[in-house]
Short mmCIF file of C-alpha atoms in Angstrom, two decimals:
data_model
loop_
_atom_site.label_atom_id
_atom_site.label_comp_id
_atom_site.label_asym_id
_atom_site.label_seq_id
_atom_site.Cartn_x
_atom_site.Cartn_y
_atom_site.Cartn_z
CA MET A 1 -31.72 -66.98 -55.29
CA GLN A 2 -30.01 -64.57 -52.94
CA LEU A 3 -29.11 -66.38 -49.73
CA LYS A 4 -30.29 -64.51 -46.64
CA ILE A 5 -31.97 -65.13 -43.29
CA ILE A 6 -35.60 -66.21 -43.78
CA LYS A 7 -37.84 -63.72 -42.00
CA ASN A 8 -41.38 -64.50 -43.14
CA GLU A 9 -43.63 -67.12 -44.74
CA LYS A 10 -43.15 -65.72 -48.25
CA GLU A 11 -39.37 -66.06 -48.01
CA TYR A 12 -39.81 -69.49 -46.44
CA ASP A 13 -41.97 -70.67 -49.35
CA GLU A 14 -39.48 -69.27 -51.85
CA ALA A 15 -36.66 -71.12 -50.12
CA LEU A 16 -38.64 -74.37 -50.16
CA ASN A 17 -39.35 -73.97 -53.87
CA ARG A 18 -35.67 -73.35 -54.57
CA ILE A 19 -34.74 -76.41 -52.52
CA ASP A 20 -37.12 -78.48 -54.65
CA GLU A 21 -35.52 -77.11 -57.83
CA LEU A 22 -32.04 -77.90 -56.58
CA MET A 23 -33.05 -81.38 -55.43
CA GLU A 24 -34.35 -82.10 -58.95
CA LEU A 25 -30.92 -81.16 -60.32
CA ASN A 26 -29.23 -83.60 -57.92
CA PRO A 27 -26.03 -81.53 -57.88
CA ASP A 28 -22.64 -83.07 -57.28
CA LEU A 29 -21.03 -82.33 -53.93
CA GLY A 30 -18.81 -79.28 -53.95
CA THR A 31 -20.65 -77.52 -56.73
CA LYS A 32 -22.21 -74.09 -56.41
CA GLU A 33 -25.68 -75.69 -56.52
CA SER A 34 -24.93 -78.23 -53.78
CA ASP A 35 -23.52 -75.47 -51.56
CA GLU A 36 -26.63 -73.37 -52.17
CA LEU A 37 -28.84 -76.36 -51.35
CA GLU A 38 -27.00 -77.05 -48.12
CA ILE A 39 -27.20 -73.43 -46.98
CA LEU A 40 -30.90 -73.17 -47.89
CA VAL A 41 -31.70 -76.31 -45.91
CA LEU A 42 -29.92 -74.85 -42.87
CA LEU A 43 -31.81 -71.58 -43.23
CA VAL A 44 -35.15 -73.39 -43.54
CA GLU A 45 -34.39 -75.59 -40.52
CA LYS A 46 -33.52 -72.52 -38.44
CA TYR A 47 -36.70 -70.72 -39.52
CA GLU A 48 -38.79 -73.78 -38.62
CA GLU A 49 -37.03 -74.15 -35.28
CA ILE A 50 -37.76 -70.53 -34.37
CA ASN A 51 -41.30 -70.31 -35.72
CA TRP A 52 -42.71 -73.81 -35.37
CA ASN A 53 -40.80 -75.28 -32.48
CA ILE A 54 -42.74 -78.28 -31.24
CA SER A 55 -41.47 -79.14 -27.80
CA THR A 56 -41.43 -82.66 -26.52
CA PRO A 57 -44.12 -83.44 -23.96
CA ASP A 58 -43.64 -83.64 -20.25
CA PRO A 59 -42.97 -87.30 -19.23
CA ILE A 60 -46.14 -87.60 -17.12
CA GLU A 61 -48.27 -86.05 -19.85
CA ALA A 62 -46.72 -88.46 -22.36
CA ILE A 63 -47.59 -91.42 -20.13
CA LYS A 64 -51.17 -90.19 -19.66
CA TYR A 65 -51.56 -89.58 -23.39
CA ARG A 66 -50.30 -93.07 -24.23
CA MET A 67 -52.58 -94.58 -21.57
CA LYS A 68 -55.52 -92.87 -23.25
CA GLU A 69 -54.39 -94.02 -26.70
CA MET A 70 -53.99 -97.61 -25.53
CA ASN A 71 -57.13 -97.50 -23.37
CA LEU A 72 -55.15 -98.33 -20.23
CA LYS A 73 -56.15 -97.78 -16.62
CA GLN A 74 -53.80 -96.93 -13.78
CA LYS A 75 -53.83 -100.57 -12.66
CA ASP A 76 -52.43 -101.56 -16.07
CA LEU A 77 -49.19 -99.70 -15.24
CA VAL A 78 -48.51 -101.68 -12.05
CA PRO A 79 -46.20 -104.20 -13.80
CA TYR A 80 -44.03 -101.34 -15.07
CA ILE A 81 -44.03 -99.08 -12.00
CA GLY A 82 -44.40 -101.32 -8.97
CA ASN A 83 -47.76 -101.09 -7.22
CA LYS A 84 -51.04 -99.13 -7.38
CA SER A 85 -49.97 -96.47 -4.92
CA LYS A 86 -46.72 -95.82 -6.82
CA VAL A 87 -48.65 -95.48 -10.07
CA SER A 88 -50.97 -92.97 -8.44
CA GLU A 89 -48.10 -91.05 -6.88
CA LEU A 90 -46.25 -90.93 -10.19
CA LEU A 91 -49.25 -89.75 -12.19
CA ASN A 92 -49.93 -87.09 -9.54
CA ARG A 93 -46.27 -85.99 -9.66
CA LYS A 94 -45.52 -86.94 -6.06
CA ILE A 95 -42.63 -89.22 -7.03
CA SER A 96 -40.19 -89.17 -9.93
CA LEU A 97 -39.57 -91.82 -12.51
CA SER A 98 -36.82 -94.25 -11.56
CA LEU A 99 -34.46 -95.71 -14.13
CA SER A 100 -36.30 -99.04 -14.09
CA MET A 101 -39.67 -97.27 -14.54
CA VAL A 102 -38.27 -95.32 -17.49
CA ARG A 103 -36.95 -98.48 -19.09
CA ASN A 104 -40.15 -100.45 -18.47
CA LEU A 105 -42.53 -97.70 -19.62
CA SER A 106 -40.50 -96.96 -22.71
CA GLU A 107 -40.59 -100.60 -23.74
CA ALA A 108 -44.21 -101.26 -22.82
CA LEU A 109 -45.81 -98.00 -23.96
CA HIS A 110 -43.36 -97.25 -26.78
CA ILE A 111 -42.50 -93.81 -25.43
CA PRO A 112 -39.05 -92.59 -26.49
CA LEU A 113 -36.50 -92.60 -23.68
CA GLU A 114 -35.59 -88.96 -24.32
CA ILE A 115 -39.14 -87.96 -23.36
CA LEU A 116 -39.23 -90.04 -20.19
CA VAL A 117 -35.90 -88.77 -18.87
CA LYS A 118 -36.89 -85.10 -19.09
CA PRO A 119 -37.39 -83.36 -15.74
CA VAL A 120 -40.94 -83.48 -14.41
CA TYR A 121 -42.41 -80.14 -13.28
#
């Protein structure tokens, strides 16, 4: 396969098929096949990043989503945020997450820290 920038779905599918073929060969490091595999993977990752970039959610939206998933009410967040008014202010974007809130919510709601520390808009 000629290595080039992937510009469309057809080229993307061809690259994926070639990756599968090369993976089946399980080439030794430093061989022409392993180099081709490594480059193809980078090209596919870049194509996916450009065309199918899935951004991480806003921290407040992530909290609301997890509350819905876990069937939680605002009052259920009091132990992690402080009091009912703080929960309301946070969910209405009137206050920001503090470090202790981030830590508590991440642990209790199983939301990754990198999502909770993003800026809230």
